[in-house]
Amino acid sequence: MAALRASYTIESEVLLKFNEMVPAGDRSQLIQHLMERALSERRKQLEAIAIEFETHPDFAQARADGEAFDATIADGLEE
């Protein structure tokens, strides 16, 4: 996949320290690694929420309502 350039607003003190401590040739790779880790953590959180919704008894009514809606979603539509 082709690399993209991006622009983000970062507090000057943090960016200056980062640039000071991380060699120029390592910065993009480190930022990519941090982004990948953040995406993985968010994905895990969303999966946990989905599993809880699918299994927790408190959401039984919401699941039933969703199933009822799914059963009627194509009613009246011609093929």
CSV table of C-alpha atoms in Angstrom, one decimal, residues 14-75:
chain,number,residue,atom,x,y,z
A,14,VAL,CA,5.4,17.0,23.0
A,15,LEU,CA,6.4,17.3,19.4
A,16,LEU,CA,9.7,19.0,20.2
A,17,LYS,CA,10.6,16.3,22.8
A,18,PHE,CA,9.6,13.6,20.4
A,19,ASN,CA,11.7,15.0,17.6
A,20,GLU,CA,14.6,15.4,20.0
A,21,MET,CA,14.4,11.9,21.4
A,22,VAL,CA,13.4,9.9,18.3
A,23,PRO,CA,15.8,9.8,15.3
A,24,ALA,CA,14.4,11.2,12.1
A,25,GLY,CA,14.6,7.9,10.3
A,26,ASP,CA,12.5,6.2,13.0
A,27,ARG,CA,9.7,8.7,13.5
A,28,SER,CA,7.2,7.6,10.8
A,29,GLN,CA,7.7,3.9,11.7
A,30,LEU,CA,7.1,4.6,15.4
A,31,ILE,CA,4.0,6.8,14.7
A,32,GLN,CA,2.6,4.0,12.4
A,33,HIS,CA,3.2,1.4,15.2
A,34,LEU,CA,1.4,3.6,17.7
A,35,MET,CA,-1.5,4.1,15.4
A,36,GLU,CA,-1.7,0.3,14.7
A,37,ARG,CA,-1.7,-0.4,18.4
A,38,ALA,CA,-4.5,2.2,19.0
A,39,LEU,CA,-6.6,0.8,16.2
A,40,SER,CA,-6.2,-2.7,17.6
A,41,GLU,CA,-7.2,-1.6,21.1
A,42,ARG,CA,-10.3,0.2,19.7
A,43,ARG,CA,-11.2,-2.8,17.6
A,44,LYS,CA,-11.0,-5.0,20.8
A,45,GLN,CA,-13.2,-2.5,22.7
A,46,LEU,CA,-15.8,-2.5,19.9
A,47,GLU,CA,-15.7,-6.3,19.7
A,48,ALA,CA,-16.3,-6.6,23.4
A,49,ILE,CA,-19.3,-4.2,23.2
A,50,ALA,CA,-20.7,-6.3,20.3
A,51,ILE,CA,-20.2,-9.5,22.2
A,52,GLU,CA,-21.9,-8.0,25.3
A,53,PHE,CA,-24.8,-6.9,23.2
A,54,GLU,CA,-25.2,-10.3,21.6
A,55,THR,CA,-25.0,-12.2,24.9
A,56,HIS,CA,-26.0,-10.1,27.9
A,57,PRO,CA,-29.6,-10.7,29.1
A,58,ASP,CA,-30.2,-7.0,29.6
A,59,PHE,CA,-30.1,-6.6,25.8
A,60,ALA,CA,-32.5,-9.4,25.0
A,61,GLN,CA,-35.4,-7.1,24.1
A,62,ALA,CA,-33.2,-5.0,21.8
A,63,ARG,CA,-32.0,-8.1,20.0
A,64,ALA,CA,-35.6,-9.3,19.6
A,65,ASP,CA,-36.6,-5.9,18.2
A,66,GLY,CA,-33.7,-6.1,15.8
A,67,GLU,CA,-34.6,-9.5,14.6
A,68,ALA,CA,-38.2,-8.5,14.1
A,69,PHE,CA,-37.1,-5.5,12.0
A,70,ASP,CA,-34.8,-7.7,10.0
A,71,ALA,CA,-37.6,-10.0,9.2
A,72,THR,CA,-39.7,-7.2,7.7
A,73,ILE,CA,-37.0,-5.0,6.1
A,74,ALA,CA,-37.8,-6.2,2.6
A,75,ASP,CA,-41.6,-6.4,2.9
